[in-house]
Short mmCIF file of C-alpha atoms in Angstrom, two decimals:
data_model
loop_
_atom_site.label_atom_id
_atom_site.label_comp_id
_atom_site.label_asym_id
_atom_site.label_seq_id
_atom_site.Cartn_x
_atom_site.Cartn_y
_atom_site.Cartn_z
CA MET F 229 5.81 142.00 173.51
CA SER F 230 3.62 139.36 175.14
CA THR F 231 1.29 140.29 177.98
CA ILE F 232 1.09 138.13 181.09
CA LEU F 233 -2.02 138.06 183.24
CA VAL F 234 -1.30 137.25 186.89
CA THR F 235 -4.30 136.25 189.00
CA GLY F 236 -4.07 136.74 192.76
CA ALA F 237 -1.63 139.58 192.06
CA ALA F 238 -2.23 141.25 195.42
CA GLY F 239 -1.50 138.09 197.38
CA TYR F 240 1.74 136.81 198.88
CA ILE F 241 3.06 134.73 195.98
CA GLY F 242 1.24 136.56 193.18
CA SER F 243 2.72 139.93 194.15
CA HIS F 244 6.24 138.51 194.22
CA ALA F 245 5.62 136.96 190.80
CA VAL F 246 4.56 140.31 189.37
CA LYS F 247 7.74 141.92 190.70
CA ARG F 248 9.88 139.16 189.14
CA LEU F 249 8.18 139.54 185.76
CA LEU F 250 8.47 143.34 185.78
CA ALA F 251 12.17 143.05 186.62
CA ALA F 252 12.53 140.91 183.48
CA GLY F 253 10.97 143.65 181.36
CA LYS F 254 7.62 141.90 180.88
CA ARG F 255 4.25 143.56 180.45
CA VAL F 256 1.90 142.41 183.23
CA VAL F 257 -1.78 142.71 184.03
CA GLY F 258 -2.57 141.91 187.66
CA VAL F 259 -6.03 140.74 188.70
CA ASP F 260 -7.29 140.38 192.26
CA ASN F 261 -10.67 140.83 193.92
CA LEU F 262 -8.85 142.05 197.08
CA SER F 263 -10.90 139.76 199.32
CA ARG F 264 -7.63 138.50 200.80
CA GLY F 265 -5.06 140.39 198.77
CA HIS F 266 -3.63 143.80 199.63
CA ARG F 267 -4.08 146.99 197.64
CA PRO F 268 -0.84 148.50 199.05
CA ALA F 269 1.08 145.65 197.42
CA ILE F 270 -0.43 146.64 194.07
CA ASP F 271 0.47 150.29 194.62
CA ARG F 272 4.06 149.34 195.38
CA LEU F 273 4.26 147.20 192.24
CA ALA F 274 2.77 149.95 190.09
CA SER F 275 5.57 152.29 191.15
CA LEU F 276 8.16 149.92 189.67
CA ALA F 277 7.00 150.06 186.05
CA PRO F 278 3.86 152.14 185.54
CA ASP F 279 4.15 151.80 181.77
CA ARG F 280 4.22 147.97 181.91
CA PHE F 281 1.85 147.15 184.76
CA ALA F 282 -1.92 147.45 184.89
CA PHE F 283 -4.24 146.34 187.67
CA GLU F 284 -7.84 145.21 187.37
CA GLN F 285 -9.88 144.60 190.51
CA ALA F 286 -11.99 141.65 189.47
CA ASP F 287 -12.99 138.15 190.46
CA VAL F 288 -11.44 135.45 188.27
CA GLY F 289 -14.76 133.61 188.42
CA ASP F 290 -16.53 136.49 186.65
CA THR F 291 -16.37 135.04 183.13
CA LYS F 292 -17.61 138.07 181.18
CA ARG F 293 -15.41 140.53 183.07
CA MET F 294 -12.33 138.32 182.72
CA ALA F 295 -12.98 137.77 179.01
CA ARG F 296 -13.09 141.53 178.50
CA ILE F 297 -9.86 142.02 180.49
CA LEU F 298 -8.11 139.29 178.51
CA ALA F 299 -9.24 140.77 175.21
CA GLU F 300 -8.62 144.44 176.04
CA HIS F 301 -5.10 143.80 177.25
CA LYS F 302 -4.37 141.26 174.47
CA VAL F 303 -3.19 138.72 177.04
CA THR F 304 -1.09 135.85 175.67
CA ASP F 305 0.17 134.23 178.89
CA LEU F 306 -1.51 133.33 182.18
CA MET F 307 -0.09 132.73 185.67
CA HIS F 308 -2.95 131.55 187.84
CA PHE F 309 -2.33 132.00 191.59
CA ALA F 310 -5.76 133.11 192.82
CA ALA F 311 -7.00 130.59 195.40
CA TYR F 312 -7.84 130.07 199.04
CA ALA F 313 -5.18 128.03 200.80
CA LEU F 314 -6.08 127.42 204.46
CA VAL F 315 -6.35 123.70 205.09
CA GLY F 316 -8.40 124.02 208.27
CA GLU F 317 -10.81 126.43 206.64
CA SER F 318 -11.22 124.06 203.70
CA VAL F 319 -12.32 121.30 206.07
CA GLU F 320 -14.90 123.60 207.67
CA GLN F 321 -16.07 125.18 204.40
CA PRO F 322 -15.43 122.74 201.53
CA LEU F 323 -17.92 124.37 199.19
CA LEU F 324 -16.08 127.67 199.49
CA TYR F 325 -12.88 125.98 198.33
CA TYR F 326 -14.42 124.12 195.42
CA GLN F 327 -16.22 127.29 194.32
CA ASN F 328 -13.23 129.62 194.67
CA ASN F 329 -10.44 127.30 193.60
CA THR F 330 -11.96 124.86 191.11
CA ALA F 331 -15.18 126.35 189.75
CA ALA F 332 -13.59 129.78 189.37
CA THR F 333 -10.74 128.19 187.41
CA ALA F 334 -13.28 126.64 185.03
CA ARG F 335 -14.92 130.03 184.52
CA LEU F 336 -11.51 131.66 183.95
CA LEU F 337 -10.73 129.12 181.22
CA GLU F 338 -14.11 129.81 179.67
CA ALA F 339 -13.15 133.49 179.65
CA CYS F 340 -9.92 132.59 177.84
CA ASP F 341 -11.94 130.83 175.14
CA LEU F 342 -14.38 133.73 174.80
CA ALA F 343 -11.57 136.26 174.45
CA ALA F 344 -9.79 134.17 171.83
CA ALA F 345 -13.02 133.69 169.87
CA GLY F 346 -13.63 137.42 169.74
CA THR F 347 -17.07 137.17 171.28
CA THR F 348 -16.31 139.85 173.89
CA LEU F 349 -15.13 142.90 171.94
CA GLY F 350 -16.09 141.77 168.46
CA SER F 351 -12.52 141.08 167.33
CA ARG F 352 -10.19 138.22 168.08
CA SER F 353 -7.39 138.70 170.59
CA PRO F 354 -4.16 136.69 170.38
CA GLY F 355 -5.61 134.29 172.95
CA VAL F 356 -3.91 132.69 175.92
CA GLN F 357 -1.20 130.38 174.62
CA ARG F 358 0.84 129.60 177.74
CA VAL F 359 -0.45 128.82 181.24
CA VAL F 360 1.43 128.29 184.51
CA PHE F 361 -0.73 127.02 187.36
CA SER F 362 -0.06 127.35 191.07
CA SER F 363 -0.62 123.89 192.51
CA THR F 364 0.56 122.26 195.72
CA CYS F 365 2.22 119.26 197.31
CA ALA F 366 -1.08 118.89 199.20
CA THR F 367 -2.31 117.00 196.13
CA TYR F 368 0.00 114.13 197.17
CA GLY F 369 -1.71 113.72 200.54
CA GLU F 370 0.32 111.57 202.92
CA PRO F 371 2.79 109.65 200.75
CA ASP F 372 4.18 106.34 201.92
CA GLU F 373 7.67 106.57 203.40
CA SER F 374 9.04 104.73 200.36
CA ARG F 375 7.86 107.65 198.19
CA ILE F 376 9.94 110.28 200.02
CA PRO F 377 11.53 112.41 198.65
CA ILE F 378 8.42 112.95 196.55
CA GLU F 379 8.65 112.75 192.77
CA GLU F 380 6.05 114.08 190.37
CA SER F 381 4.99 110.50 189.60
CA CYS F 382 3.91 109.97 193.22
CA PRO F 383 0.19 109.03 193.39
CA GLN F 384 -2.03 112.00 194.20
CA SER F 385 -4.38 111.27 197.08
CA PRO F 386 -5.12 114.54 198.91
CA ILE F 387 -6.53 114.32 202.43
CA ASN F 388 -8.38 117.64 202.66
CA PRO F 389 -10.71 119.77 200.50
CA TYR F 390 -7.93 122.28 199.76
CA GLY F 391 -5.73 119.60 198.23
CA ARG F 392 -8.68 118.03 196.41
CA SER F 393 -9.76 121.39 194.99
CA LYS F 394 -6.26 121.88 193.59
CA LEU F 395 -6.11 118.35 192.17
CA ALA F 396 -9.49 118.88 190.51
CA SER F 397 -8.15 122.12 189.03
CA GLU F 398 -5.08 120.31 187.69
CA MET F 399 -7.29 117.76 185.95
CA LEU F 400 -9.52 120.50 184.56
CA LEU F 401 -6.56 122.46 183.20
CA LYS F 402 -5.05 119.43 181.51
CA ASP F 403 -8.35 118.47 179.89
CA TRP F 404 -8.87 122.04 178.68
CA ALA F 405 -5.35 122.22 177.21
CA ASP F 406 -5.76 118.85 175.50
CA ALA F 407 -9.03 119.98 173.93
CA ARG F 408 -7.48 123.25 172.77
CA ASN F 409 -4.56 121.43 171.20
CA ARG F 410 -6.82 118.93 169.41
CA ALA F 411 -8.87 121.85 168.07
CA GLY F 412 -5.78 123.47 166.57
CA THR F 413 -5.58 126.42 168.99
CA PRO F 414 -2.34 125.47 170.78
CA VAL F 415 -1.74 126.08 174.45
CA ALA F 416 1.27 124.99 176.49
CA MET F 417 0.83 124.42 180.19
CA ALA F 418 2.79 123.79 183.38
CA LEU F 419 1.48 122.62 186.75
CA LEU F 420 3.83 123.61 189.58
CA ARG F 421 3.45 121.81 192.88
CA TYR F 422 4.84 123.87 195.75
CA PHE F 423 6.21 122.68 199.04
CA ASN F 424 6.50 125.16 201.98
CA VAL F 425 6.85 128.68 200.59
CA CYS F 426 8.51 131.19 202.92
CA GLY F 427 10.53 134.38 203.17
CA SER F 428 9.97 137.80 201.66
CA ASP F 429 11.25 140.04 198.89
CA SER F 430 14.92 140.64 199.66
CA ALA F 431 14.53 144.35 198.84
CA GLY F 432 11.83 144.70 201.48
CA LEU F 433 9.15 145.99 199.08
CA LEU F 434 6.80 143.00 199.49
CA GLY F 435 6.11 140.45 202.18
CA GLU F 436 3.79 137.93 203.75
CA HIS F 437 0.53 139.11 205.30
CA HIS F 438 -2.21 136.61 206.10
CA ASP F 439 -5.17 136.98 208.43
CA PRO F 440 -5.32 134.66 210.22
CA GLU F 441 -1.67 133.68 210.05
CA THR F 442 -1.06 129.93 210.15
CA HIS F 443 2.36 129.48 208.54
CA LEU F 444 5.15 128.47 210.90
CA ILE F 445 7.81 131.08 210.15
CA PRO F 446 5.47 134.10 210.34
CA VAL F 447 3.91 132.74 213.54
CA VAL F 448 7.35 132.32 215.10
CA LEU F 449 8.35 135.85 214.08
CA GLN F 450 5.15 137.25 215.53
CA VAL F 451 6.28 135.78 218.86
CA ALA F 452 9.62 137.58 218.43
CA LEU F 453 7.69 140.81 217.85
CA GLY F 454 5.62 140.30 220.98
CA GLN F 455 2.41 139.85 219.00
CA ARG F 456 2.02 136.31 220.39
CA ASP F 457 3.11 134.90 223.73
CA LYS F 458 4.51 131.65 222.42
CA VAL F 459 4.55 129.25 219.50
CA LYS F 460 2.95 125.82 219.67
CA VAL F 461 4.96 122.81 218.55
CA PHE F 462 2.42 120.28 217.34
CA GLY F 463 3.89 116.87 218.09
CA THR F 464 7.36 115.92 219.29
CA ASP F 465 7.11 112.15 218.90
CA TYR F 466 7.36 111.83 215.11
CA PRO F 467 9.84 109.32 213.62
CA THR F 468 12.27 112.11 212.72
CA PRO F 469 15.70 113.00 214.15
CA ASP F 470 14.33 115.51 216.69
CA GLY F 471 10.76 114.24 216.93
CA THR F 472 9.15 117.16 215.06
CA CYS F 473 7.80 117.34 211.52
CA LEU F 474 10.20 117.84 208.62
CA ARG F 475 9.28 120.14 205.75
CA ASP F 476 10.90 121.35 202.52
CA TYR F 477 11.06 125.17 202.64
CA ILE F 478 11.48 127.15 199.41
CA HIS F 479 12.06 130.89 199.34
CA VAL F 480 9.30 132.86 197.63
CA GLU F 481 11.80 134.59 195.31
CA ASP F 482 13.08 131.22 194.13
CA LEU F 483 9.52 130.02 193.67
CA VAL F 484 8.51 132.90 191.42
CA ASP F 485 11.80 132.71 189.55
CA ALA F 486 10.90 129.11 188.69
CA HIS F 487 7.55 130.35 187.35
CA ALA F 488 9.27 132.82 185.06
CA VAL F 489 11.76 130.23 183.82
CA VAL F 490 9.02 127.67 183.17
CA LEU F 491 6.84 130.21 181.36
CA ASP F 492 9.69 131.11 179.00
CA ALA F 493 10.25 127.41 178.27
CA LEU F 494 6.66 126.69 177.26
CA ASN F 495 6.15 126.20 173.52
CA PRO F 496 2.54 126.03 172.31
CA ALA F 497 3.47 124.51 168.95
CA SER F 498 5.36 121.66 170.62
CA ALA F 499 2.55 121.10 173.11
CA ALA F 500 0.06 120.76 170.27
CA LYS F 501 2.17 118.03 168.67
CA GLY F 502 2.38 116.23 172.02
CA GLY F 503 -1.40 115.84 172.25
CA ALA F 504 -2.89 114.55 175.48
CA GLY F 505 -0.67 114.78 178.55
CA ALA F 506 1.51 117.55 177.11
CA ALA F 507 1.45 119.60 180.34
CA ARG F 508 4.75 119.98 182.17
CA ILE F 509 4.59 119.05 185.85
CA TYR F 510 7.26 120.13 188.31
CA ASN F 511 7.80 119.98 192.06
CA LEU F 512 9.17 123.21 193.50
CA GLY F 513 11.31 122.73 196.57
CA THR F 514 14.95 122.61 197.60
CA GLY F 515 15.22 118.89 198.26
CA LYS F 516 16.29 119.67 201.83
CA ALA F 517 14.11 119.39 204.91
CA ALA F 518 14.07 121.42 208.13
CA SER F 519 12.26 120.41 211.30
CA VAL F 520 10.01 122.59 213.43
CA ARG F 521 12.75 122.74 216.08
CA GLU F 522 15.29 123.80 213.45
CA ILE F 523 13.03 126.62 212.29
CA LEU F 524 12.67 127.78 215.89
CA GLU F 525 16.43 127.77 216.42
CA ALA F 526 17.01 129.63 213.16
CA ALA F 527 14.50 132.29 214.20
CA ARG F 528 16.17 132.65 217.60
CA ARG F 529 19.55 133.12 215.92
CA VAL F 530 18.27 135.63 213.38
CA THR F 531 16.09 137.73 215.71
CA GLY F 532 18.08 137.49 218.91
CA HIS F 533 14.82 136.79 220.79
CA PRO F 534 14.24 133.71 222.97
CA ILE F 535 10.88 132.83 221.30
CA PRO F 536 9.12 130.69 223.94
CA ALA F 537 7.59 127.45 222.66
CA VAL F 538 5.16 124.97 224.17
CA GLU F 539 4.86 121.35 223.09
CA VAL F 540 1.33 120.13 222.38
CA ASP F 541 -0.28 117.09 220.80
CA ARG F 542 0.01 116.31 217.12
CA ARG F 543 -2.47 117.81 214.69
CA PRO F 544 -4.49 115.27 212.70
CA GLY F 545 -3.23 114.86 209.16
CA ASP F 546 0.30 116.23 209.67
CA PRO F 547 2.66 113.85 207.81
CA PRO F 548 6.03 113.33 209.53
CA VAL F 549 7.97 114.30 206.40
CA LEU F 550 7.16 116.27 203.25
CA LEU F 551 10.25 116.54 201.09
CA ALA F 552 10.46 117.33 197.38
CA ASN F 553 12.56 115.65 194.76
CA PRO F 554 13.12 118.70 192.52
CA SER F 555 15.37 116.91 190.03
CA ARG F 556 12.92 117.00 187.12
CA ILE F 557 12.95 120.79 186.72
CA ALA F 558 16.72 120.79 187.22
CA SER F 559 17.13 118.20 184.47
CA ASP F 560 14.67 119.77 182.04
CA LEU F 561 15.41 123.46 182.54
CA GLY F 562 18.58 123.69 184.60
CA TRP F 563 16.70 125.43 187.40
CA LYS F 564 17.57 125.03 191.08
CA ALA F 565 16.63 127.05 194.13
CA ALA F 566 19.33 129.62 194.90
CA THR F 567 18.50 129.96 198.61
CA THR F 568 18.83 126.78 200.64
CA SER F 569 19.86 128.28 203.99
CA VAL F 570 16.96 128.34 206.44
CA ASP F 571 18.62 131.23 208.27
CA ARG F 572 18.63 133.28 205.06
CA MET F 573 14.96 132.50 204.44
CA VAL F 574 14.09 133.57 207.98
CA GLU F 575 16.25 136.72 207.65
CA THR F 576 14.23 138.03 204.71
CA ALA F 577 10.97 137.30 206.51
CA TRP F 578 12.25 138.96 209.70
CA ARG F 579 13.19 142.11 207.81
CA TRP F 580 9.64 142.34 206.46
CA PHE F 581 7.94 141.70 209.80
CA ARG F 582 10.27 144.05 211.69
CA GLU F 583 9.72 146.90 209.22
CA ASN F 584 6.03 146.11 208.67
CA PRO F 585 4.76 144.75 212.00
CA LYS F 586 1.16 145.13 210.83
CA GLY F 587 1.87 143.87 207.35
CA TYR F 588 0.37 146.09 204.67
CA ALA F 589 -1.88 147.77 207.23
CA ALA F 590 -1.00 151.24 208.46
CA LYS F 591 2.02 151.21 210.74
#
C-alpha cells in the first residue's frame, strides 16, 4: 500500500483531504506545524483510522526533519497544502509569504530528494513518485473579460504576493519534476488551481476555522450567530447583474475528492516519457458563479436570520468576475463537482458554525 504525505493536515482543506483519503482506505501521514492549523482536527481524524493515520508536528521547511519523516514512513505520494493564504497579509508581509509558501516548498522538495537517495536513514526509501499541489486562481490575477470563464491556458499575472508566491511554487515544482524525470527517477505531478472553496464536512466532523476570518460565507454566518453586527458588501457598482462581485464557489468535499481522483490518475512512468511540461494542470470550480448578494440571500434562507449588510466602497484589486472553466478535468478524468447548489454549500457551513461557534476552540 502506498503512503500519502499530506502537508497542512490540520488546516481547513488539508484536514478534509486526509478524511477523504482515509475513507478510501489509504495510509496517510499528516504534517503540520500547528501555527495556523488545529490539533483537535488531527485528533478527530486519528479516531477514524488509527492504524492508517500518523501525525507529525513539523515545519515543511525543515529539510532534515521532513527527509526523515518521508524516509521513516516510506512515503510515495505527496499532497502539498501547507501555505499562508491571506491576500491582505501577503501585501503587508511579502517576505513571510515567499518564505512560507515558496522557499519552504523548495526545502520540502530537497527533503524528497534526500529521502529517495537514502542519505537520511542510510537506506533508500521508495521516494516520492506522485505530487498534487494546492495552487490557486490568484495566479491568474485579473483576467481580461474575454478570458472568462477562465481556462488553464489563461496567462498568469498575479496581482499580489500571495498569488505570486503560488505561481513561483508552480514553476519550481515543474522544474523539479522535469529534472527528476530527465534523471530517470520518475515523478508525476498535478497543479490544481482552486477558485472559492467553501462549506464543511457534511458529517460535521471537520470545518472552517480561520483567525482572522476573511472568507465571505463564514463572515456572513458569524453575523447570523451574533458574533458580528453586520457584513460589509464591498462594491455594488460592478458590471454584473446585481452590481456585486461574482465568484465560482466549490464545496471543500468536492475539492478534496478531485485531489484524490487526480492522484490516482498520475502515472510516473508516463510522466517520465513526456519530459518537460508533463505536469497536469486543472482548474477546480463548478463553472457557475454566485454574487455577493446571492450568497447573502442563501445564508438568510438557510439560517432564518436577517443578516444585516452595509454597502461600502470597492476593495482595490477585486475583479468583477472570477469564474472557472472546469472542462479540462471533466474531459481528462470524468470528474465534476457534485455540489453546485449555493444553499447546500451554505447549509454544511452553517451546521459546522452552529455546532462549533468557536471553531475548534473549547465550546
